[in-house]
mmCIF file of C-alpha atoms and ligand atoms in Angstrom:
data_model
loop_
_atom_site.group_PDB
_atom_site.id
_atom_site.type_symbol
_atom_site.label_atom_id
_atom_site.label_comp_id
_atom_site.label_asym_id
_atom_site.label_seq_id
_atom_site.Cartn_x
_atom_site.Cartn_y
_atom_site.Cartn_z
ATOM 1 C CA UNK A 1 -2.281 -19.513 -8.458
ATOM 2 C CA UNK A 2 -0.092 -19.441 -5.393
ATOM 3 C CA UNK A 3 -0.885 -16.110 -3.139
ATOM 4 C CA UNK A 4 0.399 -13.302 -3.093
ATOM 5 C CA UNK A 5 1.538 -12.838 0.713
ATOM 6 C CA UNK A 6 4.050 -15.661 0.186
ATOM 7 C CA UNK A 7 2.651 -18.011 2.280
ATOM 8 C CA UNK A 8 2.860 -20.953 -0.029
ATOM 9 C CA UNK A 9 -0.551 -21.861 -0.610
ATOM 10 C CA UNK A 10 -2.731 -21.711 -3.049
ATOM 11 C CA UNK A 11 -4.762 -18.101 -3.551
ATOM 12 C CA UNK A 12 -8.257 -20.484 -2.963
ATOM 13 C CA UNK A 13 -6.675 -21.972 0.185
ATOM 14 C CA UNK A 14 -4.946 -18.935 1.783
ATOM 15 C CA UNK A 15 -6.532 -15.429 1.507
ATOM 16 C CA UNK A 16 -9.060 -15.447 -0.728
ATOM 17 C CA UNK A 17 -10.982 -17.376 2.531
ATOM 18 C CA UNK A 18 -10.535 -14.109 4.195
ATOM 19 C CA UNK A 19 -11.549 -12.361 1.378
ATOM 20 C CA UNK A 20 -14.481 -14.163 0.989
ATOM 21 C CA UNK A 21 -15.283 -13.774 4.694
ATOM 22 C CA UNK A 22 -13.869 -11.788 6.964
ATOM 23 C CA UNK A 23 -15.030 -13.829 9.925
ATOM 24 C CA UNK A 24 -12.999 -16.533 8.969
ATOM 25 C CA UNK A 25 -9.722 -14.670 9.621
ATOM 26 C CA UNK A 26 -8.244 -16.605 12.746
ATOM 27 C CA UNK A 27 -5.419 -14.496 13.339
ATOM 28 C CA UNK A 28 -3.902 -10.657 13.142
ATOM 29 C CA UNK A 29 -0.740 -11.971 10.909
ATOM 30 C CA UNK A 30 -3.589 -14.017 8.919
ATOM 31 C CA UNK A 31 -5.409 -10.291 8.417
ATOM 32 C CA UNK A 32 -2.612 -8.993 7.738
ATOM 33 C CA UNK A 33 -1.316 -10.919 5.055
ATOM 34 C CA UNK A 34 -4.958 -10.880 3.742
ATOM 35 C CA UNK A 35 -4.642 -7.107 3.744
ATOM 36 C CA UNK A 36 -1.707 -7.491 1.453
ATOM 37 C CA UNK A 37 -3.144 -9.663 -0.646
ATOM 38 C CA UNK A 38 -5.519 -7.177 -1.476
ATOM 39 C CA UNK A 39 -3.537 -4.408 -1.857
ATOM 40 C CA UNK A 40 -1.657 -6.447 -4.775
ATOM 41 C CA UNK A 41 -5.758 -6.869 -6.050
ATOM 42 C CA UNK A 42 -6.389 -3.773 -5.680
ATOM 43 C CA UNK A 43 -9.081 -5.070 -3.534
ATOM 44 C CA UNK A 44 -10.942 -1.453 -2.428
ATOM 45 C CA UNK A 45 -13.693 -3.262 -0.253
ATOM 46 C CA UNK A 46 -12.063 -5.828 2.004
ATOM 47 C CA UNK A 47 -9.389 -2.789 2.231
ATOM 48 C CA UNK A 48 -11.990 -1.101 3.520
ATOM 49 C CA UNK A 49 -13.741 -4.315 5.499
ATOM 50 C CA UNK A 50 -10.744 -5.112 7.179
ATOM 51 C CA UNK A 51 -10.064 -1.378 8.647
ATOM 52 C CA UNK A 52 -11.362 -0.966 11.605
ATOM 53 C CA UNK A 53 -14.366 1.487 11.484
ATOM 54 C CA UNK A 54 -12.570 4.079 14.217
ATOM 55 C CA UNK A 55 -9.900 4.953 11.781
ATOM 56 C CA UNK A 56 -10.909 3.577 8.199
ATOM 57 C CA UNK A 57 -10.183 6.127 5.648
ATOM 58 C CA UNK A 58 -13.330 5.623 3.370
ATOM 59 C CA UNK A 59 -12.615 9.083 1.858
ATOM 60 C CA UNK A 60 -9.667 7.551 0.908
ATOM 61 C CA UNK A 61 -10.444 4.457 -1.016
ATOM 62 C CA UNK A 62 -10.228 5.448 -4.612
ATOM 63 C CA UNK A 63 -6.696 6.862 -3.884
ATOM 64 C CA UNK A 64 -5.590 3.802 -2.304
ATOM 65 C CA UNK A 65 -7.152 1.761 -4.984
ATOM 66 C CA UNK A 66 -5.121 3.758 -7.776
ATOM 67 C CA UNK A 67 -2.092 3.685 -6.381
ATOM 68 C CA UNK A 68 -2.059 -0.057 -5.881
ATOM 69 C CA UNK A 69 -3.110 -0.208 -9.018
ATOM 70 C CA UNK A 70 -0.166 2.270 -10.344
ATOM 71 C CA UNK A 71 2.966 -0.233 -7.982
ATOM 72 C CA UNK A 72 3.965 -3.220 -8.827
ATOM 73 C CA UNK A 73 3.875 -5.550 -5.950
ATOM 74 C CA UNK A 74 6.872 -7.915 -5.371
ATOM 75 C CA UNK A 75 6.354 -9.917 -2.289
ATOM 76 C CA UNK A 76 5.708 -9.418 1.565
ATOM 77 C CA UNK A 77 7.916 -10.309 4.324
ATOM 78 C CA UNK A 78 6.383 -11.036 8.036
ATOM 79 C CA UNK A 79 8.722 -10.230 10.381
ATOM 80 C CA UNK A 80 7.266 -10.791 13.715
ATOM 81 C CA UNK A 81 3.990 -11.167 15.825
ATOM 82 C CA UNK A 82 3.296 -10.594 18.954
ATOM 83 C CA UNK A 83 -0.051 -12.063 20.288
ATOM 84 C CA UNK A 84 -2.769 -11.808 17.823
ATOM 85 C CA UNK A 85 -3.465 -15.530 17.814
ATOM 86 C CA UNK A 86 -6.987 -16.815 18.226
ATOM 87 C CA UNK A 87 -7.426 -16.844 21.620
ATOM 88 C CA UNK A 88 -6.158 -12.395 21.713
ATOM 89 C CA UNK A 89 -8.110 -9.665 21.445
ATOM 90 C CA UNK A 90 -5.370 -7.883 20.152
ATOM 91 C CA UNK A 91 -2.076 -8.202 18.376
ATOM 92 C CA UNK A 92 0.909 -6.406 16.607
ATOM 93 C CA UNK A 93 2.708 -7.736 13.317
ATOM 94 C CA UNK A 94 6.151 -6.449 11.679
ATOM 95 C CA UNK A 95 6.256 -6.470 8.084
ATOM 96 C CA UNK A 96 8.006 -5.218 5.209
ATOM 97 C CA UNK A 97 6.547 -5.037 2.067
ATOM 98 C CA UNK A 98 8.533 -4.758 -1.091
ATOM 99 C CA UNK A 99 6.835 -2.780 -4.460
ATOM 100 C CA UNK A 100 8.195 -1.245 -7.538
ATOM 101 C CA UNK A 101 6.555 2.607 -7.973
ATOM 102 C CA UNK A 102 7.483 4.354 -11.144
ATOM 103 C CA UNK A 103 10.294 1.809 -12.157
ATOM 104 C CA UNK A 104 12.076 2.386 -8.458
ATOM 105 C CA UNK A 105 12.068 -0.332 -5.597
ATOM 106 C CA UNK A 106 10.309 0.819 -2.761
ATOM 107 C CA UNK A 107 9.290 -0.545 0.968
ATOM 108 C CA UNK A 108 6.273 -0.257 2.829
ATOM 109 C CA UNK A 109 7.959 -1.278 6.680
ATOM 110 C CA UNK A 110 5.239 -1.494 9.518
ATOM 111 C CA UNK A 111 4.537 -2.667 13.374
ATOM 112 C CA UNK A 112 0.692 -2.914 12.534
ATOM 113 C CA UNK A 113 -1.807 -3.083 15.518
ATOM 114 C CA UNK A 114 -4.926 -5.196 15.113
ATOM 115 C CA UNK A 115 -7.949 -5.551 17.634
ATOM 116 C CA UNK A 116 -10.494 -8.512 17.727
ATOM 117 C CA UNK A 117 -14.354 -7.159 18.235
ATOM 118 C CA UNK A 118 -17.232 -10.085 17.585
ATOM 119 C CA UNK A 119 -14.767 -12.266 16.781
ATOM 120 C CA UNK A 120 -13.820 -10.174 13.581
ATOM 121 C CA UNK A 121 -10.255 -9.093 13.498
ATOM 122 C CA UNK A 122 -9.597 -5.930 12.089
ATOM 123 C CA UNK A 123 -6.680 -3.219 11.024
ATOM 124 C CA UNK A 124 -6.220 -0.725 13.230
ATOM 125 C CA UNK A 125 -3.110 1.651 12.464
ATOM 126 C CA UNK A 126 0.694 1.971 13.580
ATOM 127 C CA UNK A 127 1.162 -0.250 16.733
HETATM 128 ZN ZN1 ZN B 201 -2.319 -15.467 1.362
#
């Protein structure tokens, strides 16, 4: 199956490594797209995984797992990145991600900030 973030590759090949292990995520537009990936699986844990711990809504997760459940996911877009390449500690990606909720076309659109710690990068909130 190709993946769901639109990269091109194959699921196996593209963010299910990430899914698999975290650690393995090179880049913040690589998390990121991982991140949407998962949303689209309704993918609770690495939802979770992926958030960094300082703001990771745990209380949260079964409400975010049922409502991307409840959308229909069409595809993402990656608009830009600034830093978050492997050599960063941090980074910010523009996206724009395109569902269907209740039979209406919506948009998610988002300058997402992500921070490197141990090597592991992870979500942290609005940039
Ligand atoms: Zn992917």
């Amino acid at each position: 199956m190709s993946c769901n973030c639109g990269s091109g590759k194959s699921y196996a090949s593209c963010c299910e490594i990430a899914h698999q292990d975290i650690t393995q995520v090179k880049t913040a537009e690589q998390l990121m797209r991982s991140r949407y990936t998962a949303f689209t699986l309704a993918y609770g844990d690495y939802l979770m995984e992926s958030h960094h711990v300082s703001t990771r809504p745990l209380s949260e997760k079964a409400e975010i797992v049922a409502w991307a459940k409840s959308v229909e996911w069409d595809k993402l877009e990656v608009k830009s990145t600034n830093k978050g390449l492997e050599n960063d500690k941090e980074g910010t990606v523009k996206f724009k991600a395109h569902f269907k909720e209740n039979g209406k076309q919506r948009f998610i659109k988002e300058n997402s900030k992500f921070i490197k710690e141990n090597g592991v990068w992870y979500y942290l909130g609005l940039a």
